[in-house]
Short mmCIF file of C-alpha atoms in Angstrom, two decimals:
data_model
loop_
_atom_site.label_atom_id
_atom_site.label_comp_id
_atom_site.label_asym_id
_atom_site.label_seq_id
_atom_site.Cartn_x
_atom_site.Cartn_y
_atom_site.Cartn_z
CA MET A 1 98.96 92.21 187.53
CA THR A 2 96.93 91.70 184.13
CA SER A 3 96.43 88.21 183.19
CA ASP A 4 97.92 86.61 179.96
CA SER A 5 94.50 86.15 178.52
CA SER A 6 93.55 89.88 178.96
CA LEU A 7 96.71 90.81 176.99
CA GLN A 8 95.94 88.23 174.59
CA GLY A 9 92.50 89.40 174.15
CA GLY A 10 93.51 93.15 173.48
CA ALA A 11 95.82 92.47 170.94
CA THR A 12 92.81 90.08 169.16
CA ALA A 13 90.50 93.08 169.70
CA ALA A 14 92.70 95.77 168.11
CA PHE A 15 93.74 93.31 165.20
CA VAL A 16 89.98 92.64 164.42
CA ARG A 17 89.58 96.36 164.40
CA GLY A 18 92.56 96.91 162.06
CA ILE A 19 91.45 94.56 159.45
CA GLU A 20 87.55 94.61 159.29
CA ARG A 21 87.26 97.32 157.27
CA ARG A 22 89.46 95.91 154.38
CA ALA A 23 87.52 92.45 155.14
CA THR A 24 84.28 94.17 154.58
CA LEU A 25 85.48 95.48 150.94
CA PHE A 26 86.73 92.19 150.12
CA ALA A 27 83.51 90.23 151.11
CA GLU A 28 81.51 92.86 149.30
CA LEU A 29 83.32 92.38 146.11
CA GLN A 30 83.25 88.63 146.53
CA CYS A 31 79.53 88.17 146.93
CA GLY A 32 78.39 91.53 145.60
CA ASP A 33 75.84 92.01 148.64
CA PRO A 34 77.13 94.73 150.82
CA THR A 35 74.63 93.41 153.81
CA LEU A 36 75.77 89.88 153.30
CA ALA A 37 79.23 90.86 153.56
CA GLU A 38 79.10 92.82 156.46
CA SER A 39 77.31 89.92 158.48
CA THR A 40 80.07 87.44 157.24
CA VAL A 41 82.64 89.46 158.39
CA ALA A 42 81.04 89.94 161.81
CA ALA A 43 80.66 86.16 162.00
CA THR A 44 84.15 85.64 160.68
CA SER A 45 85.66 88.09 163.44
CA HIS A 46 83.70 86.28 166.17
CA VAL A 47 85.22 82.86 165.45
CA PHE A 48 88.59 84.52 165.11
CA THR A 49 88.70 85.95 168.36
CA GLN A 50 88.12 82.57 169.75
CA VAL A 51 90.74 80.69 167.73
CA ALA A 52 93.20 83.39 167.75
CA PRO A 53 94.75 83.15 171.04
CA ALA A 54 95.93 79.57 170.34
CA GLN A 55 98.13 80.80 167.49
CA ALA A 56 101.10 82.98 167.01
CA MET A 57 100.40 86.62 166.19
CA ALA A 58 102.61 86.07 163.10
CA ASP A 59 100.08 83.74 162.00
CA TRP A 60 97.04 85.95 162.56
CA PRO A 61 96.42 87.21 158.82
CA ALA A 62 96.65 84.09 156.80
CA ARG A 63 93.96 82.47 159.41
CA TYR A 64 91.89 85.54 159.52
CA TRP A 65 91.60 85.31 155.52
CA GLY A 66 91.29 81.69 155.42
CA LEU A 67 88.58 81.75 157.95
CA LEU A 68 86.95 84.59 155.92
CA LEU A 69 86.92 82.70 152.36
CA ALA A 70 85.81 79.45 154.45
CA ALA A 71 82.31 81.21 154.89
CA PRO A 72 79.52 79.88 152.82
CA ALA A 73 78.80 83.68 151.28
CA MET A 74 82.46 83.42 150.02
CA ARG A 75 82.06 80.41 147.71
CA ARG A 76 79.15 81.84 145.83
CA SER A 77 77.88 84.99 144.13
CA SER A 78 74.69 86.39 145.92
CA PRO A 79 71.51 85.97 143.99
CA SER A 80 71.30 89.62 144.53
CA GLY A 81 74.85 90.68 144.12
CA THR A 82 75.75 93.46 141.83
CA TRP A 83 78.84 95.21 140.69
CA PRO A 84 78.93 98.60 140.03
CA ALA A 85 81.51 100.68 138.07
CA PRO A 86 84.37 99.90 137.96
CA TRP A 87 83.96 96.56 139.05
CA GLU A 88 81.53 95.18 136.37
CA SER A 89 84.13 92.62 135.14
CA LEU A 90 84.15 90.91 138.25
CA ALA A 91 80.55 89.50 137.88
CA THR A 92 81.93 87.62 134.84
CA LEU A 93 84.70 85.87 137.14
CA GLY A 94 84.29 82.65 138.70
CA ASN A 95 84.36 82.57 142.39
CA GLY A 96 88.05 80.81 142.54
CA PRO A 97 89.48 83.52 140.35
CA ARG A 98 87.76 86.47 141.86
CA ALA A 99 88.58 85.31 145.36
CA ALA A 100 92.56 85.25 144.00
CA LEU A 101 92.30 88.39 142.57
CA LEU A 102 90.61 90.18 145.44
CA LEU A 103 93.47 88.42 147.64
CA ARG A 104 96.03 90.14 145.98
CA LEU A 105 94.06 93.35 145.33
CA VAL A 106 92.00 94.19 148.56
CA ALA A 107 93.93 91.58 150.97
CA VAL A 108 97.13 92.68 149.73
CA LEU A 109 98.52 89.43 150.12
CA ASP A 110 101.79 87.92 148.27
CA MET A 111 101.49 84.49 146.53
CA ALA A 112 102.32 82.31 149.34
CA PRO A 113 100.06 83.77 151.68
CA ALA A 114 97.29 84.02 149.47
CA ALA A 115 97.50 80.69 148.12
CA ALA A 116 97.37 79.54 151.76
CA ALA A 117 94.26 81.43 152.51
CA LEU A 118 92.83 79.37 149.64
CA GLY A 119 94.12 76.53 150.35
CA VAL A 120 95.83 75.46 146.95
CA SER A 121 99.44 75.35 145.75
CA GLU A 122 101.33 78.71 144.49
CA ASP A 123 101.08 77.62 140.95
CA THR A 124 97.53 77.08 141.38
CA TYR A 125 96.81 80.50 142.99
CA ARG A 126 99.33 82.19 140.16
CA ALA A 127 97.11 80.29 137.19
CA ALA A 128 93.82 81.62 138.78
CA LEU A 129 95.25 85.37 139.28
CA GLN A 130 96.54 85.26 135.84
CA ARG A 131 93.41 84.64 134.51
CA ALA A 132 91.32 87.13 136.45
CA ILE A 133 93.33 90.09 136.07
CA PRO A 134 91.99 92.46 133.46
CA TYR A 135 93.69 92.16 129.84
CA ARG A 136 93.59 94.54 126.85
CA ASP A 137 92.13 93.55 123.54
CA ASP A 138 95.54 91.89 122.24
CA ASP A 139 95.54 89.67 125.25
CA THR A 140 98.34 91.59 127.36
CA PRO A 141 97.56 92.71 130.72
CA ASP A 142 95.71 95.92 131.47
CA ARG A 143 97.99 98.28 133.57
CA ASP A 144 95.67 101.00 133.34
CA ALA A 145 92.75 99.11 134.45
CA TRP A 146 94.22 97.80 137.32
CA GLN A 147 95.52 101.12 138.71
CA ARG A 148 91.96 102.05 138.41
CA TRP A 149 91.08 99.23 141.07
CA VAL A 150 93.72 99.94 143.20
CA GLY A 151 92.89 103.78 143.38
CA GLU A 152 89.38 102.73 143.87
CA VAL A 153 90.34 100.38 147.05
CA ARG A 154 92.24 103.25 148.18
CA ALA A 155 89.54 105.54 147.88
CA ARG A 156 87.05 103.38 149.60
CA LEU A 157 89.47 102.39 152.59
CA SER A 158 90.36 105.68 153.33
CA GLY A 159 86.73 106.75 153.58
CA GLU A 160 87.03 109.27 150.66
CA ARG A 161 84.28 107.33 148.80
CA PRO A 162 81.27 105.61 150.89
CA VAL A 163 80.94 101.32 150.13
CA ARG A 164 77.70 101.78 148.56
CA GLU A 165 75.20 104.88 148.25
CA ALA A 166 72.59 103.00 150.54
CA ALA A 167 75.33 102.22 153.00
CA GLN A 168 75.73 103.42 156.38
CA GLU A 169 77.39 106.67 157.47
CA ALA A 170 81.20 106.33 157.09
CA ALA A 171 82.76 106.07 160.49
CA PRO A 172 85.43 109.34 161.29
CA VAL A 173 88.78 108.72 160.04
CA VAL A 174 92.44 109.88 160.67
CA VAL A 175 95.34 109.89 158.91
CA ALA A 176 98.02 107.71 160.19
CA ALA A 177 101.69 108.63 159.42
CA PRO A 178 103.91 105.95 157.61
CA LEU A 179 104.88 102.97 159.85
CA ALA A 180 108.84 103.42 159.18
CA SER A 181 109.81 101.29 162.07
CA THR A 182 107.69 98.35 161.57
CA GLN A 183 107.77 98.21 157.58
CA PRO A 184 110.16 95.93 155.93
CA ALA A 185 112.86 97.08 153.74
CA ALA A 186 111.55 95.68 150.73
CA MET A 187 108.51 97.32 150.79
CA PRO A 188 108.79 101.00 151.49
CA LEU A 189 105.47 102.79 152.34
CA ARG A 190 105.31 105.69 150.27
CA THR A 191 102.01 107.22 150.88
CA PRO A 192 99.97 108.26 154.19
CA VAL A 193 96.99 105.55 154.68
CA ALA A 194 93.88 106.68 156.37
CA ILE A 195 92.22 104.28 158.60
CA ALA A 196 89.08 104.07 160.66
CA ALA A 197 89.18 105.61 164.14
CA THR A 198 87.81 103.25 166.49
CA PRO A 199 87.09 104.40 169.99
CA ALA A 200 89.30 102.43 172.85
CA PRO A 201 87.12 99.49 174.95
CA THR A 202 86.26 101.21 178.48
CA PHE A 203 86.48 99.09 181.67
CA ALA A 204 84.70 99.11 184.85
CA THR A 205 87.74 99.01 186.64
CA GLU A 206 91.32 100.57 185.55
CA PRO A 207 93.80 97.93 185.38
CA PRO A 208 97.11 98.16 187.21
CA ARG A 209 99.72 100.37 185.42
CA ARG A 210 102.30 97.51 184.49
CA GLY A 211 99.13 95.65 183.18
CA ARG A 212 97.91 98.54 181.23
CA LYS A 213 101.36 98.84 179.58
CA ARG A 214 101.55 95.34 178.57
CA ILE A 215 97.65 95.63 176.96
CA VAL A 216 98.77 98.97 175.21
CA ILE A 217 102.01 97.18 173.83
CA ALA A 218 99.93 94.04 172.43
CA SER A 219 97.29 96.15 171.25
CA LEU A 220 99.74 98.34 169.19
CA LEU A 221 101.44 95.14 168.19
CA ALA A 222 98.33 93.80 166.96
CA VAL A 223 97.60 96.93 164.97
CA ALA A 224 100.72 97.29 163.30
CA LEU A 225 100.58 93.54 162.31
CA ALA A 226 97.18 94.50 160.74
CA SER A 227 98.34 97.47 159.16
CA VAL A 228 101.55 96.33 157.60
CA VAL A 229 100.00 93.16 156.26
CA GLY A 230 96.70 94.76 155.51
CA VAL A 231 97.23 98.64 154.49
CA GLY A 232 101.26 99.08 154.31
CA ILE A 233 102.51 96.77 152.14
CA GLY A 234 99.19 97.49 149.47
CA VAL A 235 101.44 100.30 148.44
CA PHE A 236 104.39 98.37 147.39
CA THR A 237 102.17 94.97 146.36
CA LEU A 238 99.80 97.07 144.23
CA ARG A 239 102.31 98.72 142.25
CA PRO A 240 101.64 97.99 138.43
CA GLN A 241 105.34 96.60 137.95
CA TRP A 242 104.32 93.05 138.93
CA ILE A 243 101.33 93.02 136.18
CA ASP A 244 103.88 93.67 133.69
CA GLN A 245 105.44 90.48 134.09
CA VAL A 246 102.37 88.30 133.87
CA ARG A 247 102.00 86.38 130.59
CA GLY A 248 99.67 87.01 128.05
CA ARG A 249 96.87 84.82 127.84
CA ASP A 250 98.35 83.63 124.35
CA SER A 251 101.21 81.93 126.10
CA GLU A 252 99.04 79.40 127.41
CA ARG A 253 96.51 78.61 125.11
CA ALA A 254 96.49 74.93 123.88
CA ARG A 255 96.81 73.98 120.54
CA VAL A 256 94.06 71.29 119.94
CA ARG A 257 93.51 68.95 116.91
CA ASP A 258 90.66 66.04 115.97
CA LEU A 259 91.63 62.68 117.05
CA PRO A 260 91.11 59.71 114.93
CA PRO A 261 87.72 58.04 114.83
CA ALA A 262 87.60 55.48 117.83
CA ASP A 263 87.91 51.66 116.84
CA ASP A 264 85.06 49.54 117.64
CA PRO A 265 84.69 48.47 121.10
CA VAL A 266 86.04 44.56 122.09
CA ALA A 267 82.50 43.90 123.87
CA ARG A 268 79.26 45.71 124.35
CA TYR A 269 77.19 45.73 127.47
CA ASP A 270 73.37 46.85 127.61
CA ALA A 271 71.85 49.44 129.47
CA ASP A 272 70.36 47.06 132.39
CA PHE A 273 74.14 45.48 132.86
CA ALA A 274 75.31 49.26 133.05
CA ALA A 275 72.91 50.04 135.62
CA TRP A 276 72.93 47.17 137.94
CA THR A 277 76.63 47.03 137.69
CA ASP A 278 77.10 50.68 138.99
CA ARG A 279 79.54 51.19 141.87
CA ASP A 280 76.77 53.52 143.62
CA PHE A 281 73.88 51.05 143.03
CA GLN A 282 72.87 51.22 146.66
CA LEU A 283 73.22 55.01 147.03
CA LEU A 284 71.07 55.67 144.08
CA ALA A 285 68.51 52.95 145.05
CA ASP A 286 67.77 55.09 148.18
CA PRO A 287 67.47 58.69 147.55
CA GLU A 288 65.77 59.63 150.67
CA GLY A 289 68.91 58.23 152.48
CA LEU A 290 71.26 60.08 150.50
CA ARG A 291 69.29 63.42 151.35
CA GLN A 292 69.37 62.61 154.97
CA ALA A 293 73.07 61.79 154.55
CA GLU A 294 74.15 65.34 153.17
CA SER A 295 72.38 67.05 155.71
CA PHE A 296 73.32 65.03 159.04
CA PRO A 297 77.06 66.01 159.80
CA LEU A 298 75.31 69.53 160.57
CA PHE A 299 72.67 68.16 162.84
CA ALA A 300 74.95 66.18 164.69
CA TRP A 301 76.98 69.06 165.34
CA HIS A 302 73.98 70.81 166.60
CA ALA A 303 72.91 67.92 168.75
CA ALA A 304 76.19 68.21 170.61
CA GLN A 305 75.61 71.76 171.06
CA LEU A 306 72.30 71.20 172.47
CA ALA A 307 73.29 68.44 174.81
CA VAL A 308 75.88 70.69 176.30
CA ALA A 309 74.09 74.08 176.29
CA PRO A 310 73.27 75.68 179.90
CA ALA A 311 69.53 75.50 181.20
CA SER A 312 67.38 78.29 179.63
CA ASP A 313 65.61 80.98 182.09
CA ALA A 314 62.67 79.22 183.57
CA SER A 315 60.78 82.47 182.85
CA VAL A 316 61.48 82.31 178.87
CA ALA A 317 59.45 80.03 176.94
CA PRO A 318 61.99 77.63 175.11
CA ALA A 319 61.78 78.18 171.09
CA ALA A 320 61.28 74.51 170.39
CA THR A 321 60.26 71.68 172.55
CA ALA A 322 62.88 69.23 170.99
CA ILE A 323 65.02 67.22 173.20
CA VAL A 324 68.27 65.74 172.64
CA PRO A 325 68.77 62.64 174.80
CA ALA A 326 71.48 63.13 177.69
CA ALA A 327 73.07 59.82 176.90
CA VAL A 328 74.28 61.12 173.58
CA LEU A 329 77.41 62.63 175.15
CA ALA A 330 77.67 60.40 178.43
CA GLU A 331 76.41 56.93 177.83
CA PRO A 332 77.72 53.82 176.04
CA THR A 333 75.34 52.90 173.01
CA ASN A 334 73.83 49.80 171.38
CA PRO A 335 73.37 48.57 167.85
CA LEU A 336 70.00 50.07 166.39
CA PRO A 337 66.89 48.36 167.13
CA PRO A 338 64.93 46.84 164.29
CA SER A 339 62.43 50.02 164.55
CA MET A 340 65.39 52.38 164.09
CA GLN A 341 67.09 50.62 161.59
CA ARG A 342 67.57 52.66 157.74
CA ALA A 343 65.69 51.07 155.24
CA ASP A 344 67.36 48.66 153.07
CA PRO A 345 66.67 49.66 149.32
CA LEU A 346 67.76 46.42 148.03
CA GLN A 347 64.72 44.37 149.58
CA VAL A 348 64.35 41.43 147.25
CA ALA A 349 63.50 37.88 148.02
CA ALA A 350 66.43 35.17 148.59
CA GLY A 351 66.73 33.20 145.61
CA THR A 352 65.05 35.49 143.04
CA PRO A 353 66.19 33.99 139.87
CA LEU A 354 68.34 36.16 137.08
CA PRO A 355 68.40 36.25 133.45
CA PRO A 356 71.30 33.68 131.95
CA THR A 357 73.31 36.86 130.86
CA ALA A 358 73.57 38.33 134.38
CA GLU A 359 74.24 34.90 135.67
CA THR A 360 77.08 34.72 133.27
CA ALA A 361 78.50 37.97 133.89
CA ILE A 362 78.36 37.86 137.47
CA ALA A 363 80.57 34.48 137.29
CA ARG A 364 82.83 36.06 135.42
CA LEU A 365 83.71 38.54 138.03
CA PRO A 366 85.79 38.14 141.58
CA ALA A 367 84.16 35.67 144.14
CA ALA A 368 84.48 38.71 146.59
CA LEU A 369 82.29 41.05 144.45
CA GLN A 370 79.56 38.56 143.48
CA PRO A 371 77.40 38.44 146.69
CA ASP A 372 76.74 42.02 146.48
CA LEU A 373 76.44 42.33 142.61
CA ARG A 374 73.77 39.12 142.61
CA ARG A 375 71.59 41.50 145.19
CA GLN A 376 71.81 44.51 142.80
CA ALA A 377 70.98 42.66 139.89
CA GLN A 378 68.19 40.92 141.59
CA ALA A 379 66.63 44.22 142.89
CA TRP A 380 67.26 45.57 139.25
CA PHE A 381 65.24 42.80 137.34
CA ALA A 382 62.55 42.91 140.30
CA TRP A 383 61.84 46.38 139.86
CA THR A 384 59.22 48.12 137.31
CA ALA A 385 59.79 49.73 134.36
CA ALA A 386 58.90 53.07 136.09
CA HIS A 387 61.32 52.35 138.98
CA ARG A 388 64.10 51.09 136.71
CA ALA A 389 63.68 54.61 134.48
CA ALA A 390 63.60 56.82 137.72
CA PHE A 391 67.06 55.26 138.93
CA VAL A 392 68.58 55.71 135.39
CA GLN A 393 67.53 59.41 135.40
CA ARG A 394 69.00 59.88 138.90
CA ALA A 395 72.22 57.87 138.02
CA ALA A 396 72.71 60.52 134.79
CA GLN A 397 72.45 63.38 137.20
CA TRP A 398 74.60 61.63 139.77
CA HIS A 399 77.43 61.00 137.12
CA GLN A 400 77.38 64.89 136.04
CA ARG A 401 78.66 65.75 139.78
CA ASP A 402 81.99 66.57 140.44
CA PRO A 403 84.09 63.43 141.17
CA SER A 404 85.15 64.98 144.46
CA GLU A 405 81.67 65.78 145.52
CA ARG A 406 80.61 62.25 144.68
CA ALA A 407 83.47 60.79 146.76
CA ARG A 408 82.23 63.21 149.67
CA LEU A 409 78.38 62.00 149.68
CA ARG A 410 80.00 58.32 149.35
CA GLU A 411 81.59 58.82 152.71
CA ASP A 412 78.46 60.42 154.19
CA TYR A 413 76.04 58.12 152.93
CA ALA A 414 78.04 55.05 154.52
CA ALA A 415 78.44 56.81 157.66
CA TRP A 416 74.86 57.68 157.89
CA GLN A 417 74.27 53.65 157.59
CA ARG A 418 76.37 53.12 160.16
CA LEU A 419 75.08 55.34 162.97
CA ASP A 420 73.77 53.75 166.02
CA ALA A 421 70.12 54.16 167.52
CA VAL A 422 71.00 56.72 170.38
CA ALA A 423 72.86 59.03 167.63
CA VAL A 424 69.93 58.89 165.53
CA ASP A 425 67.51 59.79 168.09
CA ALA A 426 69.95 63.05 168.93
CA ILE A 427 70.18 63.81 165.42
CA VAL A 428 66.50 63.41 164.39
CA ALA A 429 65.75 65.49 167.73
CA ALA A 430 68.38 68.16 166.82
CA ALA A 431 67.09 68.36 163.25
CA ALA A 432 63.85 69.03 164.45
CA HIS A 433 64.84 72.05 166.53
CA PHE A 434 67.14 73.37 163.86
CA HIS A 435 64.14 73.79 161.56
CA ALA A 436 62.24 75.51 164.13
CA LEU A 437 64.59 78.44 164.55
CA SER A 438 64.13 81.39 162.28
CA PRO A 439 66.01 81.64 159.01
CA MET A 440 68.37 84.15 160.20
CA ASP A 441 69.41 81.66 163.29
CA GLN A 442 69.64 79.00 160.72
CA SER A 443 71.92 80.93 158.37
CA ARG A 444 73.96 81.82 161.95
CA LEU A 445 74.49 78.16 162.74
CA GLN A 446 75.26 76.84 159.23
CA ALA A 447 78.01 79.26 158.99
CA GLN A 448 79.37 78.48 162.46
CA PHE A 449 79.70 74.90 161.27
CA GLU A 450 81.01 75.57 157.90
CA LEU A 451 83.51 77.45 159.73
CA GLN A 452 85.21 74.71 161.21
CA ASP A 453 88.23 73.26 159.89
CA ALA A 454 88.00 69.78 157.70
CA ILE A 455 89.11 67.81 160.67
CA ALA A 456 86.33 68.84 163.15
CA GLN A 457 83.62 68.73 160.23
CA ARG A 458 84.78 64.94 159.19
CA GLY A 459 84.23 63.92 163.02
CA TRP A 460 80.67 64.63 162.99
CA LEU A 461 80.12 61.52 160.40
CA LEU A 462 80.75 59.59 163.64
CA GLY A 463 77.68 61.34 165.45
CA PRO A 464 76.92 63.59 168.13
CA ALA A 465 78.96 61.86 170.94
CA ILE A 466 82.28 60.69 169.32
CA GLY A 467 82.38 63.61 167.01
CA ALA A 468 82.75 66.07 170.01
CA ASP A 469 85.54 63.85 170.82
CA TYR A 470 87.06 63.30 167.22
CA PRO A 471 89.63 66.40 167.24
CA ARG A 472 91.41 65.24 170.37
CA LEU A 473 91.06 61.66 169.03
CA GLN A 474 92.34 62.37 165.84
CA PRO A 475 96.00 61.66 165.92
CA LEU A 476 95.27 58.11 167.09
CA LEU A 477 92.49 57.68 163.87
CA ALA A 478 93.89 59.27 161.26
CA GLN A 479 96.39 56.54 160.37
CA LEU A 480 94.23 53.64 161.02
CA PRO A 481 94.27 50.43 158.86
CA GLU A 482 90.98 49.96 156.99
CA ALA A 483 90.65 46.28 158.84
CA GLN A 484 90.59 48.27 162.21
CA HIS A 485 87.83 51.09 161.08
CA ALA A 486 85.07 48.74 162.30
CA PRO A 487 86.45 47.63 165.59
CA MET A 488 87.42 50.97 166.53
CA LEU A 489 84.16 52.35 165.85
CA ARG A 490 82.52 49.61 167.65
CA ALA A 491 84.76 50.28 170.62
CA LEU A 492 84.29 53.91 170.65
CA ARG A 493 80.70 53.55 170.95
CA ARG A 494 80.70 51.37 173.87
CA MET A 495 82.99 53.22 175.97
CA THR A 496 81.61 55.91 178.33
CA ALA A 497 82.40 59.85 177.77
CA GLY A 498 84.53 59.76 180.48
CA GLU A 499 86.69 56.68 179.11
CA ARG A 500 86.82 58.42 175.63
CA ALA A 501 88.46 61.44 177.47
CA ASP A 502 90.74 59.14 178.89
CA LEU A 503 91.92 57.82 175.63
CA ALA A 504 92.17 61.29 174.36
CA VAL A 505 94.86 61.96 176.66
CA LEU A 506 96.60 58.85 175.75
CA ALA A 507 96.56 59.85 172.13
CA GLN A 508 98.25 63.07 172.78
CA ARG A 509 100.63 61.58 175.17
CA VAL A 510 101.75 58.54 173.24
CA PRO A 511 104.68 59.16 170.57
CA PRO A 512 103.30 57.95 166.80
CA GLN A 513 105.56 55.12 167.08
CA GLY A 514 103.38 53.69 170.19
CA ARG A 515 100.12 54.18 168.62
CA GLU A 516 99.96 51.02 166.65
CA ASP A 517 100.57 49.21 169.92
CA LEU A 518 97.98 51.31 171.92
CA VAL A 519 95.17 50.75 169.50
CA ARG A 520 96.05 46.75 168.87
CA THR A 521 96.10 46.57 172.99
CA LEU A 522 92.72 48.94 173.31
CA LEU A 523 90.74 46.45 170.54
CA SER A 524 91.84 43.44 172.55
CA THR A 525 90.69 44.63 175.94
CA SER A 526 87.26 43.73 176.93
CA ASP A 527 84.40 46.11 177.45
CA ASP A 528 84.48 45.30 181.62
CA ASN A 529 88.00 45.93 181.80
CA ARG A 530 88.68 48.74 179.59
CA ALA A 531 88.47 51.77 182.02
CA ALA A 532 90.63 49.95 184.34
CA TRP A 533 93.27 49.66 181.57
CA LEU A 534 92.86 53.19 180.35
CA HIS A 535 93.45 54.29 184.06
CA ALA A 536 96.75 51.93 184.30
CA ARG A 537 97.92 53.25 181.07
CA LEU A 538 97.77 56.91 182.30
CA ASP A 539 99.41 56.19 185.61
CA GLN A 540 102.49 54.93 183.37
#
């Protein structure tokens, strides 16, 4: 009998073969670089084959396009990117509107799945699409330009025209008859579509007849799904009638008028006050720590990969000599020793006097804020003029960043400061190993890291050991009150890998209404009794 995994693998491979040609065209038009597009699609397909078996087949198209858009190359134009005729206008679009346009034009997704692939609401996607479609001089949608694009897409996908003059030879093509039995009634297929013919994989041992039949059926279903979603509905979706319903750009132009002159402020504060009261003062005073914080989640993930990687062939010299401690995934950790502490950017002598104006300003603030602000003020007035000028320049650049990016970096910096000694050792070793790799291998690892979902990436802020367990612990940690963050992190660091695995099982088993009691009992259990308590809970 053919196993279910073989059946699922055959269906996944068939789906990927059916969608890769369209995905390659999408990626090329998004980044402007055909070579980069091919490698990105290959990486996306590799990741998709790993995650697809855990999802329903009906969700595969949206999942595939979402993974492709999550790749780093799809988030920005390639420095060497070009858009030959008739795609010149794509170069003037931002990455977001261009992706919205191509999801409609090339991926032929409707509003809902396209918005899901981009991770935005339907209204946001509709607004991005409205900005991206071609317009005439009178600001009405250009139906003729859209149809030229549609014709070019059809020609490229059917193999009638090469992707680029310097591209590889096109694969043989066969003309597929309309899929009448699988085509939805609302989306009739009016024109035959040509698709690439890919030879079927060969097997060393022919499977039993019944198993072979199941694989064939699953493969046909996957191909049909990719064809209907990726090719068949294109004839209906790309018909120009829908573009006539898009309102012209004049309909959403805002009317503006000058505001009256601003009133004088009630009070004014000098530049010194604005500097030492900045909410991000400690982060801005530690540029090296911020630089390390930006990259350490990648190296924490790489450390976990190295810690569980199989031993290399003794006859082959290793690419690098960096060693990740085995304790990173197996042993409980201790607080940082003095030699491993991250530098304190606010190193000031106790009792450093402050100007009277600063003391007066601090005295007016809530008592809980006064100790930190006093340390910041003492550091500021102890700095030299050059040190202060460099801080002001960094602060100006920092506040020009997007608010969401600043929030992410605050979280990364705080996590970096909280890491324990074993995690820091592992991350430093992984970083050395990473930088010893070739640029191609570094790009491959970076792409694999960024293709993880947001939950998995967030977990690496806790270091290699806890980060590896975070996806399974997430149901228990997601709604944790802030007062329990530090005690829970301390408990997780003192647990062995086996204890964290037992806790992950409980996190999945206990219903949501019982998780608060589970956390409270876990935090109140001593380190010596925790393993026994976990076993007792698992036996209940």
